[in-house]
Coordinates of C-alpha atoms in Angstrom, one line a residue:
M1 CA 162.4 97.8 97.3
P2 CA 165.5 95.8 98.4
G3 CA 166.2 95.3 102.1
Q4 CA 169.1 97.8 101.9
V5 CA 169.6 101.3 100.5
G6 CA 171.6 101.3 97.3
P7 CA 174.7 103.4 96.5
I8 CA 174.4 107.1 97.2
A9 CA 176.4 110.0 95.7
T10 CA 175.5 112.9 97.9
E11 CA 174.6 113.5 101.5
Q12 CA 171.1 114.8 100.5
E13 CA 170.5 111.8 98.3
G14 CA 171.6 109.5 101.2
L15 CA 169.3 111.2 103.7
L16 CA 166.3 111.0 101.4
A17 CA 167.1 107.4 100.5
Y18 CA 167.4 106.3 104.1
L19 CA 164.1 108.1 105.0
T20 CA 162.4 106.4 102.0
Q21 CA 163.7 103.0 103.2
M22 CA 162.4 103.6 106.7
R23 CA 159.0 104.6 105.4
Y24 CA 158.9 101.4 103.3
V25 CA 159.8 99.1 106.2
L26 CA 157.2 100.8 108.4
K27 CA 154.5 100.4 105.8
L28 CA 155.6 96.8 105.2
T29 CA 154.5 95.9 108.8
A30 CA 150.9 96.4 107.5
Y31 CA 151.3 94.0 104.6
G32 CA 148.5 91.4 104.6
L33 CA 146.8 92.6 107.8
T34 CA 143.0 92.8 108.0
D35 CA 141.3 96.0 109.1
E36 CA 140.8 94.5 112.6
Q37 CA 144.5 93.5 112.8
L38 CA 145.7 97.0 111.7
R39 CA 143.8 98.4 114.7
A40 CA 144.9 95.7 117.1
T41 CA 146.9 96.7 120.2
P42 CA 148.3 93.3 121.4
S43 CA 151.2 94.6 123.5
A44 CA 151.2 96.5 126.8
S45 CA 151.0 99.8 124.9
T46 CA 148.1 101.2 122.9
L47 CA 150.1 101.2 119.7
S48 CA 148.7 99.6 116.6
V49 CA 150.4 99.0 113.2
G50 CA 147.9 101.3 111.4
G51 CA 148.2 104.0 114.1
L52 CA 152.0 104.0 113.9
V53 CA 152.0 104.5 110.2
K54 CA 149.4 107.3 110.6
H55 CA 151.5 108.9 113.3
C56 CA 154.7 108.9 111.2
A57 CA 152.7 110.5 108.3
S58 CA 151.5 113.2 110.6
T59 CA 154.9 113.8 112.1
E60 CA 156.5 114.2 108.7
E61 CA 153.8 116.6 107.6
G62 CA 154.4 118.7 110.7
W63 CA 158.1 118.9 110.2
I64 CA 157.8 119.8 106.5
A65 CA 155.3 122.6 107.5
T66 CA 157.9 123.8 110.0
I67 CA 160.7 123.8 107.4
R68 CA 158.4 125.7 105.1
K69 CA 157.5 128.1 107.9
E70 CA 153.8 127.4 107.5
Q71 CA 151.8 128.2 110.6
R72 CA 150.1 125.1 112.1
P73 CA 148.3 125.4 115.4
I74 CA 149.4 122.9 118.0
D75 CA 146.5 120.5 118.6
F76 CA 147.4 117.9 121.3
Q77 CA 144.0 116.1 120.8
K78 CA 144.8 115.6 117.1
Y79 CA 148.3 114.5 118.0
A80 CA 146.8 111.7 120.2
E81 CA 144.2 110.8 117.5
D82 CA 147.0 110.4 114.9
F83 CA 148.1 107.3 116.8
K84 CA 144.8 105.5 115.8
L85 CA 143.0 104.8 112.6
A86 CA 139.7 106.7 112.7
D87 CA 136.4 104.9 112.1
G88 CA 136.1 104.4 108.4
E89 CA 139.7 105.2 107.8
T90 CA 141.6 102.6 105.8
I91 CA 145.3 101.7 105.6
D92 CA 145.1 102.8 101.9
D93 CA 143.9 106.2 103.1
V94 CA 146.9 106.4 105.5
F95 CA 149.3 105.1 102.8
A96 CA 148.1 107.8 100.4
R97 CA 148.6 110.5 103.0
Y98 CA 152.0 109.2 103.8
D99 CA 152.9 109.0 100.1
R100 CA 151.8 112.7 99.7
A101 CA 153.9 113.7 102.8
A102 CA 156.9 111.8 101.3
E103 CA 156.5 113.6 98.0
H104 CA 156.2 117.0 99.7
T105 CA 159.3 116.2 101.8
E106 CA 161.4 115.4 98.7
E107 CA 160.1 118.4 96.8
T108 CA 160.9 120.7 99.8
V109 CA 164.4 119.3 100.3
R110 CA 165.2 119.6 96.6
E111 CA 163.8 123.1 96.4
I112 CA 165.8 124.3 99.3
G113 CA 168.9 122.4 98.3
D114 CA 170.9 123.5 101.4
L115 CA 171.1 121.0 104.2
G116 CA 172.4 123.8 106.4
Y117 CA 169.1 125.7 105.9
S118 CA 167.8 127.1 109.2
V119 CA 164.6 125.7 110.6
P120 CA 163.0 127.5 113.5
V121 CA 162.6 125.5 116.8
D122 CA 158.9 125.2 117.8
R123 CA 158.7 126.4 121.4
S124 CA 155.0 125.4 121.8
V125 CA 155.9 121.7 122.3
P126 CA 157.7 120.4 125.3
W127 CA 160.0 117.9 123.5
N128 CA 162.1 120.4 121.5
R129 CA 165.4 121.5 123.0
P130 CA 165.2 124.7 125.0
D131 CA 168.9 125.6 124.3
L132 CA 168.5 125.9 120.5
D133 CA 166.9 128.5 118.3
V134 CA 167.2 126.7 115.0
F135 CA 167.7 123.2 113.6
S136 CA 169.2 122.6 110.2
L137 CA 167.4 120.9 107.4
R138 CA 170.0 118.1 107.8
W139 CA 169.0 117.7 111.5
V140 CA 165.3 117.5 110.6
L141 CA 165.9 114.8 108.0
L142 CA 168.1 112.8 110.5
H143 CA 165.3 113.3 113.1
L144 CA 162.7 112.0 110.6
I145 CA 164.8 109.0 109.9
Q146 CA 165.2 108.3 113.6
E147 CA 161.5 108.8 114.3
T148 CA 160.4 106.6 111.5
A149 CA 163.0 103.9 112.3
R150 CA 162.0 104.0 116.0
H151 CA 158.3 103.5 115.1
A152 CA 159.1 100.9 112.5
G153 CA 160.6 98.9 115.4
H154 CA 157.5 99.4 117.5
A155 CA 155.4 98.3 114.5
D156 CA 157.6 95.2 114.0
I157 CA 156.8 94.2 117.6
V158 CA 153.1 94.9 117.3
R159 CA 153.0 93.0 114.0
E160 CA 154.8 90.0 115.4
S161 CA 152.4 90.0 118.4
V162 CA 149.4 90.1 116.0
D163 CA 150.3 87.1 113.8
G164 CA 153.9 86.2 114.3
A165 CA 155.1 87.8 111.1
T166 CA 158.6 89.4 111.1
A167 CA 160.3 91.8 108.7
Y168 CA 162.2 89.7 106.2
P169 CA 159.5 87.1 105.6
L170 CA 157.1 90.0 105.1
M171 CA 159.4 91.7 102.7
A172 CA 159.9 88.4 100.9
A173 CA 156.1 88.0 100.5
A174 CA 155.5 91.6 99.5
E175 CA 158.3 91.5 96.9
G176 CA 157.8 87.9 95.6
W177 CA 161.2 86.6 96.8
P178 CA 161.6 82.8 96.2
E179 CA 161.5 80.5 99.3
T180 CA 165.0 79.4 100.4
S181 CA 166.2 76.9 103.0
W182 CA 166.7 79.8 105.4
L183 CA 163.9 82.2 104.4
K184 CA 160.3 81.4 103.8
P185 CA 158.0 84.3 102.6
W186 CA 155.2 85.1 105.0
T187 CA 151.8 83.6 104.3
P188 CA 148.6 84.3 106.2
A189 CA 147.6 81.8 108.8
S190 CA 144.8 79.6 107.5

């Protein structure tokens, strides 16, 4: 996938394209990491690359369940656990989960088709605005883009702390871009 979203024709297409792009750059931070490196927490926080990808998958699942008005009990222990890869859990497991969430998001948005569609505000969590009763589907998609981009930035910092890799060299390596005088694709340290 190129480093930029391509041309878009509609608002819905644009929102889904930007969400897809943010998912991609987040997943890219895991490119070439070992299982140990995916779990590493090299910064002042307890965030890891694998945990951030897992958290974003979980967050997207939760919002789509809310859009679909599916009842999901609030489980703050699970919320905390979704910031870490579980014992025996692989990044491929997390990527598959995230891909299923992405597919479900796109199906849901296309089925509804109305970006003004009302989504109830969950009052059981402290971070939702107390002055609103509903969000729109548009708001939820913008929020998912924001949330994913925010955590992609966290993952960039964690990844750079793990092995020095940064976004464009990782993308160049993952996509097979040729080396240039100003951009060398990432390679694992020997």
